[in-house]
């Protein structure tokens, strides 16, 4: 016969399991004194490793409300209590912890104390905060153009009532422009959320970058011509391998970069797109002699909604989501991007993409 059910063995096994648990565990008796706590709990709360049990719970837990709750549950108040909503509290080193407490009941359902588990929810809190900030920014970006459209339509309506429709065409065309901006914004937001949920670049195939860039430039040349910009492509001086990627993702990356170069370069300027081999990567440079960007903005332009506001850029419409989309796509494709720029001189955006392995088909 084995000693599998021997109470002493069982108890030491249970003890070893509780000691090893990554979740913090604390147990009190009916007087609210701590009778057990594991290393994870000491670490979460910042208690010394050698701190012994035996004292009132308030000497261990740094949050007064939680201590009060634990005491009440330990003492069986209220008697029918069996579940408490998770309780969140801040701890040392900017940590956020979440506690759950349950009464420990004996055979006759009498209360013997309480068991408390504690989880570190700091990462969740950070994500939550970022999500809230994002929703606030999106709401702001949607609300201001919608309010303008609302005012413009209201003015047209009142003109119609008063029989003075002279400025209506202008107002309606401004309202139409704003709705176009909103449609672009929502399209970019949907693209970003698809990138972040991993729903892009799921079917990569070998793409010859030279052909793809030539097509994009041919397409955008019409837009460049309106501003009398010279948009050129310098093909590589050697045969280059393909890249293994989703062609739509590549079109979005280079379409965004060349469109930005067109938007942020004054009439008569020039934009040059160059393609090279750089070791195991292919390197594309989009060079313009446009407005340029001050160095203090350079690491921020890849953040969502960040737009540099100067006298020159204020009339350029945009969403502030183009570069975050480019960066997100490059992250998925294993590529990277950098920017060099000087105000009044222009900008160079450089993209590196891994070349496809020779056997890729
Ligand atoms: P959008 O162009 O819609 O504003 P982006 O995310 O594409 O958004 O770009 C963010 C900001 O970076 C732009 O608002 C602009 O201030 C700056 N920027 C991007 N590309 C260039 C460029 N080629 N030259 C100068 N400024 C640029």
Short mmCIF file of C-alpha atoms and ligand atoms in Angstrom, two decimals:
data_model
loop_
_atom_site.label_atom_id
_atom_site.label_comp_id
_atom_site.label_asym_id
_atom_site.label_seq_id
_atom_site.Cartn_x
_atom_site.Cartn_y
_atom_site.Cartn_z
CA UNK A 1 0.00 0.00 0.00
CA UNK A 2 1.36 3.44 -0.93
CA UNK A 3 1.15 6.50 1.31
CA UNK A 4 -0.74 8.43 -1.38
CA UNK A 5 -3.57 9.30 1.04
CA UNK A 6 -1.43 9.76 4.10
CA UNK A 7 -2.61 13.14 5.50
CA UNK A 8 0.95 14.31 6.26
CA UNK A 9 2.15 13.57 2.70
CA UNK A 10 -0.96 15.15 1.26
CA UNK A 11 -0.40 18.27 3.37
CA UNK A 12 3.24 18.68 2.35
CA UNK A 13 2.32 18.17 -1.31
CA UNK A 14 -0.37 20.84 -1.03
CA UNK A 15 2.10 23.13 0.69
CA UNK A 16 4.65 22.62 -2.11
CA UNK A 17 1.98 23.38 -4.74
CA UNK A 18 0.88 26.60 -3.01
CA UNK A 19 4.54 27.67 -2.63
CA UNK A 20 5.09 27.11 -6.37
CA UNK A 21 1.91 28.89 -7.56
CA UNK A 22 2.62 31.95 -9.74
CA UNK A 23 -0.55 33.55 -8.28
CA UNK A 24 -0.22 35.21 -4.89
CA UNK A 25 -2.12 33.33 -2.15
CA UNK A 26 -2.88 34.49 1.39
CA UNK A 27 -5.05 32.68 3.96
CA UNK A 28 -6.44 34.17 7.18
CA UNK A 29 -8.09 32.61 10.22
CA UNK A 30 -11.43 33.74 11.65
CA UNK A 31 -9.67 36.48 13.64
CA UNK A 32 -8.17 37.97 10.50
CA UNK A 33 -4.60 36.86 11.23
CA UNK A 34 -2.51 35.57 8.35
CA UNK A 35 -1.88 31.82 8.59
CA UNK A 36 -0.39 31.19 5.16
CA UNK A 37 1.13 33.18 2.30
CA UNK A 38 3.26 32.09 -0.63
CA UNK A 39 6.41 33.62 -2.19
CA UNK A 40 4.45 35.02 -5.20
CA UNK A 41 2.33 37.11 -2.82
CA UNK A 42 5.38 38.45 -0.95
CA UNK A 43 6.96 39.40 -4.24
CA UNK A 44 3.80 41.11 -5.59
CA UNK A 45 3.25 43.15 -2.43
CA UNK A 46 6.94 43.81 -1.89
CA UNK A 47 7.19 42.00 1.48
CA UNK A 48 10.58 40.67 2.63
CA UNK A 49 11.18 36.97 1.71
CA UNK A 50 11.66 36.02 5.34
CA UNK A 51 8.49 37.70 6.67
CA UNK A 52 6.61 35.24 8.86
CA UNK A 53 2.86 34.68 9.13
CA UNK A 54 0.95 35.22 12.38
CA UNK A 55 0.17 38.94 12.40
CA UNK A 56 -3.07 40.78 11.58
CA UNK A 57 -3.74 41.09 7.84
CA UNK A 58 -3.26 44.88 7.98
CA UNK A 59 0.47 44.32 8.60
CA UNK A 60 0.84 42.65 5.21
CA UNK A 61 -1.65 44.19 2.79
CA UNK A 62 -0.98 47.86 1.94
CA UNK A 63 -4.59 48.77 1.07
CA UNK A 64 -6.93 49.70 3.97
CA UNK A 65 -10.20 48.96 2.15
CA UNK A 66 -8.98 45.53 1.08
CA UNK A 67 -7.86 44.77 4.66
CA UNK A 68 -11.31 45.73 5.94
CA UNK A 69 -12.94 43.45 3.37
CA UNK A 70 -10.64 40.53 4.20
CA UNK A 71 -11.38 41.00 7.90
CA UNK A 72 -15.14 40.98 7.32
CA UNK A 73 -14.98 37.88 5.14
CA UNK A 74 -12.63 36.12 7.61
CA UNK A 75 -15.12 36.76 10.39
CA UNK A 76 -18.02 35.42 8.32
CA UNK A 77 -19.76 38.77 7.75
CA UNK A 78 -22.15 38.75 5.97
CA UNK A 79 -22.94 35.11 6.71
CA UNK A 80 -24.30 34.33 3.25
CA UNK A 81 -21.27 35.88 1.52
CA UNK A 82 -19.66 33.58 -1.00
CA UNK A 83 -18.34 35.79 -3.76
CA UNK A 84 -16.79 39.21 -3.93
CA UNK A 85 -16.21 41.18 -7.11
CA UNK A 86 -12.47 41.37 -7.89
CA UNK A 87 -10.85 44.28 -6.02
CA UNK A 88 -8.14 46.32 -7.75
CA UNK A 89 -5.50 48.32 -5.91
CA UNK A 90 -2.20 50.06 -6.65
CA UNK A 91 1.00 48.65 -5.15
CA UNK A 92 4.66 49.69 -5.00
CA UNK A 93 6.65 50.29 -8.23
CA UNK A 94 3.59 51.49 -10.19
CA UNK A 95 2.07 48.02 -10.11
CA UNK A 96 -1.64 47.27 -10.22
CA UNK A 97 -2.91 44.20 -8.38
CA UNK A 98 -6.26 42.46 -8.38
CA UNK A 99 -7.48 40.55 -5.32
CA UNK A 100 -10.25 37.96 -5.05
CA UNK A 101 -11.45 36.86 -1.62
CA UNK A 102 -13.55 33.88 -0.60
CA UNK A 103 -14.59 32.63 2.83
CA UNK A 104 -13.17 29.27 3.92
CA UNK A 105 -16.01 27.22 5.39
CA UNK A 106 -15.98 24.20 7.69
CA UNK A 107 -18.20 21.10 7.55
CA UNK A 108 -21.12 22.96 9.17
CA UNK A 109 -20.57 25.96 6.83
CA UNK A 110 -19.07 27.89 9.73
CA UNK A 111 -16.50 30.45 8.65
CA UNK A 112 -12.89 29.44 9.36
CA UNK A 113 -11.21 32.40 7.69
CA UNK A 114 -10.63 33.65 4.16
CA UNK A 115 -8.51 32.81 1.16
CA UNK A 116 -7.26 35.66 -1.02
CA UNK A 117 -5.61 35.31 -4.42
CA UNK A 118 -3.72 38.22 -5.94
CA UNK A 119 -2.80 38.72 -9.63
CA UNK A 120 -0.57 41.34 -11.21
CA UNK A 121 -2.77 43.20 -13.73
CA UNK A 122 -0.33 46.02 -14.55
CA UNK A 123 0.03 45.02 -18.23
CA UNK A 124 -3.76 44.81 -18.62
CA UNK A 125 -4.15 48.27 -17.07
CA UNK A 126 -1.60 49.74 -19.48
CA UNK A 127 -3.41 48.22 -22.48
CA UNK A 128 -6.70 49.51 -21.11
CA UNK A 129 -5.30 53.02 -20.76
CA UNK A 130 -3.89 52.96 -24.30
CA UNK A 131 -7.24 51.75 -25.63
CA UNK A 132 -9.07 54.54 -23.83
CA UNK A 133 -6.65 57.14 -25.14
CA UNK A 134 -7.10 55.77 -28.65
CA UNK A 135 -10.91 55.88 -28.42
CA UNK A 136 -10.71 59.46 -27.12
CA UNK A 137 -8.45 60.49 -30.03
CA UNK A 138 -10.66 58.80 -32.63
CA UNK A 139 -13.77 60.41 -31.17
CA UNK A 140 -12.08 63.80 -31.30
CA UNK A 141 -10.93 63.27 -34.91
CA UNK A 142 -14.49 62.31 -35.91
CA UNK A 143 -16.29 64.99 -33.94
CA UNK A 144 -14.63 68.15 -35.25
CA UNK A 145 -15.22 67.55 -39.00
CA UNK A 146 -18.74 66.27 -38.27
CA UNK A 147 -19.54 69.46 -36.32
CA UNK A 148 -18.30 71.56 -39.25
CA UNK A 149 -20.42 69.59 -41.71
CA UNK A 150 -23.38 70.01 -39.40
CA UNK A 151 -22.92 73.79 -39.31
CA UNK A 152 -22.45 73.98 -43.07
CA UNK A 153 -25.61 72.00 -43.75
CA UNK A 154 -27.53 74.08 -41.20
CA UNK A 155 -26.41 77.28 -42.99
CA UNK A 156 -27.53 75.89 -46.38
CA UNK A 157 -30.89 74.92 -44.91
CA UNK A 158 -31.49 78.35 -43.42
CA UNK A 159 -30.49 79.95 -46.75
CA UNK A 160 -33.06 77.78 -48.50
CA UNK A 161 -35.74 78.97 -46.07
CA UNK A 162 -34.74 82.63 -46.45
CA UNK A 163 -34.31 82.42 -50.23
CA UNK A 164 -30.65 83.55 -50.19
CA UNK A 165 -28.71 80.59 -51.58
CA UNK A 166 -25.68 82.56 -52.85
CA UNK A 167 -22.98 80.86 -50.74
CA UNK A 168 -24.61 77.43 -50.73
CA UNK A 169 -22.53 75.83 -53.47
CA UNK A 170 -19.33 76.75 -51.67
CA UNK A 171 -20.61 75.46 -48.31
CA UNK A 172 -21.86 72.22 -49.83
CA UNK A 173 -18.57 71.57 -51.59
CA UNK A 174 -16.67 72.18 -48.30
CA UNK A 175 -19.03 69.78 -46.55
CA UNK A 176 -18.41 67.21 -49.30
CA UNK A 177 -14.62 67.59 -48.85
CA UNK A 178 -15.01 67.02 -45.12
CA UNK A 179 -17.06 63.86 -45.65
CA UNK A 180 -14.30 62.63 -48.00
CA UNK A 181 -11.79 63.24 -45.19
CA UNK A 182 -13.96 61.26 -42.79
CA UNK A 183 -14.23 58.38 -45.25
CA UNK A 184 -10.40 58.30 -45.57
CA UNK A 185 -10.04 58.41 -41.79
CA UNK A 186 -12.39 55.49 -41.28
CA UNK A 187 -10.67 53.56 -44.10
CA UNK A 188 -7.25 54.12 -42.44
CA UNK A 189 -8.61 53.11 -39.03
CA UNK A 190 -9.98 49.88 -40.49
CA UNK A 191 -6.61 49.20 -42.20
CA UNK A 192 -4.78 49.76 -38.91
CA UNK A 193 -7.07 47.45 -36.98
CA UNK A 194 -6.67 44.75 -39.66
CA UNK A 195 -2.87 45.10 -39.44
CA UNK A 196 -2.92 44.92 -35.66
CA UNK A 197 -5.22 41.90 -35.57
CA UNK A 198 -2.80 40.08 -37.90
CA UNK A 199 -5.35 39.86 -40.74
CA UNK A 200 -2.94 41.16 -43.41
CA UNK A 201 -0.09 39.62 -45.37
CA UNK A 202 -1.56 36.16 -44.87
CA UNK A 203 -0.79 35.08 -48.44
CA UNK A 204 2.70 36.30 -49.33
CA UNK A 205 4.12 35.63 -52.77
CA UNK A 206 7.30 36.61 -54.61
CA UNK A 207 7.01 40.22 -55.80
CA UNK A 208 9.49 42.03 -58.06
CA UNK A 209 9.81 45.38 -56.29
CA UNK A 210 11.05 47.10 -59.43
CA UNK A 211 7.79 46.35 -61.29
CA UNK A 212 5.64 47.25 -58.32
CA UNK A 213 7.40 50.61 -57.80
CA UNK A 214 7.20 51.45 -61.50
CA UNK A 215 3.43 50.85 -61.45
CA UNK A 216 2.91 52.98 -58.33
CA UNK A 217 4.93 55.83 -59.79
CA UNK A 218 3.12 55.68 -63.12
CA UNK A 219 -0.17 55.84 -61.20
CA UNK A 220 0.86 58.73 -58.92
CA UNK A 221 2.50 60.74 -61.69
CA UNK A 222 -0.86 62.26 -62.58
CA UNK A 223 -1.19 63.62 -59.03
CA UNK A 224 2.41 64.89 -59.05
CA UNK A 225 1.82 66.63 -62.41
CA UNK A 226 -0.98 68.73 -60.89
CA UNK A 227 1.67 70.30 -58.59
CA UNK A 228 4.31 70.39 -61.35
CA UNK A 229 6.45 67.95 -59.39
CA UNK A 230 9.01 65.79 -61.13
CA UNK A 231 8.48 62.22 -59.88
CA UNK A 232 11.09 59.74 -61.07
CA UNK A 233 12.13 56.16 -60.42
CA UNK A 234 15.74 55.08 -60.59
CA UNK A 235 15.81 51.34 -61.30
CA UNK A 236 18.60 49.22 -59.80
CA UNK A 237 21.76 48.68 -61.86
CA UNK A 238 21.71 44.92 -61.18
CA UNK A 239 19.05 42.18 -61.29
CA UNK A 240 17.47 41.96 -57.83
CA UNK A 241 15.73 39.02 -56.15
CA UNK A 242 12.00 39.32 -55.39
CA UNK A 243 10.60 39.99 -51.91
CA UNK A 244 8.22 37.47 -50.37
CA UNK A 245 5.25 39.62 -49.38
CA UNK A 246 1.61 40.50 -49.92
CA UNK A 247 1.61 42.85 -52.98
CA UNK A 248 -1.28 44.88 -51.51
CA UNK A 249 0.77 45.56 -48.38
CA UNK A 250 3.73 46.71 -50.49
CA UNK A 251 1.46 48.97 -52.56
CA UNK A 252 0.11 50.51 -49.38
CA UNK A 253 3.63 51.11 -47.96
CA UNK A 254 5.11 52.76 -51.05
CA UNK A 255 1.83 54.41 -52.10
CA UNK A 256 1.70 56.14 -48.69
CA UNK A 257 5.34 57.26 -48.79
CA UNK A 258 5.17 58.66 -52.33
CA UNK A 259 1.79 60.33 -51.64
CA UNK A 260 3.31 62.00 -48.55
CA UNK A 261 6.27 63.19 -50.62
CA UNK A 262 3.80 64.72 -53.11
CA UNK A 263 1.71 66.30 -50.34
CA UNK A 264 4.61 67.79 -48.40
CA UNK A 265 6.63 69.17 -51.33
CA UNK A 266 5.97 72.64 -52.76
CA UNK A 267 5.05 73.14 -56.44
CA UNK A 268 7.95 72.61 -58.82
CA UNK A 269 9.86 70.28 -56.48
CA UNK A 270 11.13 66.80 -57.21
CA UNK A 271 10.72 63.33 -55.77
CA UNK A 272 13.03 60.47 -56.52
CA UNK A 273 12.42 56.79 -55.73
CA UNK A 274 15.51 54.53 -55.72
CA UNK A 275 15.88 50.79 -55.33
CA UNK A 276 19.08 49.00 -54.31
CA UNK A 277 20.33 45.77 -52.82
CA UNK A 278 21.62 46.12 -49.23
CA UNK A 279 23.14 42.82 -48.10
CA UNK A 280 20.28 40.35 -47.54
CA UNK A 281 17.73 43.17 -47.91
CA UNK A 282 16.32 45.33 -50.65
CA UNK A 283 16.42 49.03 -49.87
CA UNK A 284 14.00 51.65 -51.22
CA UNK A 285 14.55 55.37 -50.75
CA UNK A 286 11.80 57.94 -51.28
CA UNK A 287 13.61 61.27 -51.51
CA UNK A 288 11.90 64.65 -51.76
CA UNK A 289 13.12 68.23 -51.63
CA UNK A 290 9.98 69.37 -49.87
CA UNK A 291 9.08 71.03 -46.55
CA UNK A 292 11.23 68.70 -44.43
CA UNK A 293 10.57 67.88 -40.76
CA UNK A 294 12.21 69.32 -37.65
CA UNK A 295 14.26 66.72 -35.76
CA UNK A 296 12.07 66.98 -32.63
CA UNK A 297 9.13 65.51 -34.59
CA UNK A 298 11.02 62.68 -36.29
CA UNK A 299 10.38 59.88 -33.80
CA UNK A 300 6.74 60.93 -33.31
CA UNK A 301 5.51 60.91 -36.91
CA UNK A 302 5.08 57.13 -36.76
CA UNK A 303 2.56 57.52 -33.89
CA UNK A 304 -1.14 57.42 -34.65
CA UNK A 305 -2.68 60.82 -35.44
CA UNK A 306 0.63 62.69 -35.11
CA UNK A 307 0.78 65.49 -37.67
CA UNK A 308 3.41 68.22 -37.82
CA UNK A 309 1.67 71.59 -37.76
CA UNK A 310 3.50 74.40 -39.57
CA UNK A 311 2.37 77.23 -41.83
CA UNK A 312 3.24 75.03 -44.81
CA UNK A 313 1.52 71.81 -43.67
CA UNK A 314 -1.68 73.36 -42.31
CA UNK A 315 -3.42 73.27 -45.71
CA UNK A 316 -2.47 69.65 -46.40
CA UNK A 317 -5.35 67.34 -45.48
CA UNK A 318 -4.46 64.02 -43.93
CA UNK A 319 -5.38 61.57 -41.20
CA UNK A 320 -2.05 61.16 -39.37
CA UNK A 321 -2.44 57.41 -39.86
CA UNK A 322 -0.41 56.87 -43.06
CA UNK A 323 2.99 56.35 -41.42
CA UNK A 324 1.60 54.17 -38.57
CA UNK A 325 0.07 51.96 -41.30
CA UNK A 326 3.42 51.84 -43.16
CA UNK A 327 5.27 50.96 -39.94
CA UNK A 328 2.67 48.34 -38.93
CA UNK A 329 2.89 46.63 -42.33
CA UNK A 330 6.70 46.63 -42.26
CA UNK A 331 6.66 45.05 -38.80
CA UNK A 332 4.49 42.23 -40.16
CA UNK A 333 6.75 41.81 -43.22
CA UNK A 334 9.98 41.77 -41.18
CA UNK A 335 11.12 45.08 -42.69
CA UNK A 336 11.99 48.45 -41.18
CA UNK A 337 11.87 52.16 -41.95
CA UNK A 338 13.94 55.21 -41.09
CA UNK A 339 13.70 58.90 -41.91
CA UNK A 340 16.26 61.65 -42.40
CA UNK A 341 14.96 65.17 -42.83
CA UNK A 342 15.80 68.83 -42.47
CA UNK A 343 13.32 71.72 -42.59
CA UNK A 344 13.44 73.53 -45.92
CA UNK A 345 15.65 70.87 -47.49
CA UNK A 346 13.47 67.79 -47.79
CA UNK A 347 13.07 64.27 -46.44
CA UNK A 348 14.33 60.80 -47.25
CA UNK A 349 12.30 57.82 -46.08
CA UNK A 350 14.29 54.56 -46.35
CA UNK A 351 12.66 51.14 -46.26
CA UNK A 352 14.45 47.80 -45.90
CA UNK A 353 12.68 44.57 -46.86
CA UNK A 354 14.18 41.09 -46.62
CA UNK A 355 14.89 39.57 -50.05
CA UNK A 356 13.10 36.25 -50.67
CA UNK A 357 15.27 33.16 -50.13
CA UNK A 358 16.40 31.76 -53.53
CA UNK A 359 14.17 28.66 -53.21
CA UNK A 360 10.97 30.65 -52.36
CA UNK A 361 8.33 30.30 -55.03
P1 LIG B 1 -0.79 62.41 -42.83
O1 LIG B 1 0.07 62.63 -44.05
O2 LIG B 1 -2.13 61.88 -43.16
O3 LIG B 1 -0.85 63.62 -41.97
P2 LIG B 1 1.19 60.47 -41.99
O4 LIG B 1 1.12 59.51 -40.83
O5 LIG B 1 1.39 59.88 -43.34
O6 LIG B 1 -0.13 61.31 -41.90
O7 LIG B 1 2.35 61.50 -41.71
C1 LIG B 1 2.46 62.11 -40.43
C2 LIG B 1 3.09 63.48 -40.53
O8 LIG B 1 4.47 63.35 -40.92
C3 LIG B 1 2.48 64.35 -41.60
O9 LIG B 1 1.35 65.03 -41.09
C4 LIG B 1 3.62 65.31 -41.94
O10 LIG B 1 3.66 66.36 -41.00
C5 LIG B 1 4.87 64.44 -41.73
N1 LIG B 1 5.38 63.91 -43.04
C6 LIG B 1 5.19 62.68 -43.54
N2 LIG B 1 5.84 62.53 -44.72
C7 LIG B 1 6.48 63.70 -44.94
C8 LIG B 1 7.35 64.19 -45.99
N3 LIG B 1 7.70 63.45 -47.04
N4 LIG B 1 7.81 65.47 -45.87
C9 LIG B 1 7.48 66.25 -44.81
N5 LIG B 1 6.67 65.85 -43.80
C10 LIG B 1 6.17 64.58 -43.86
#
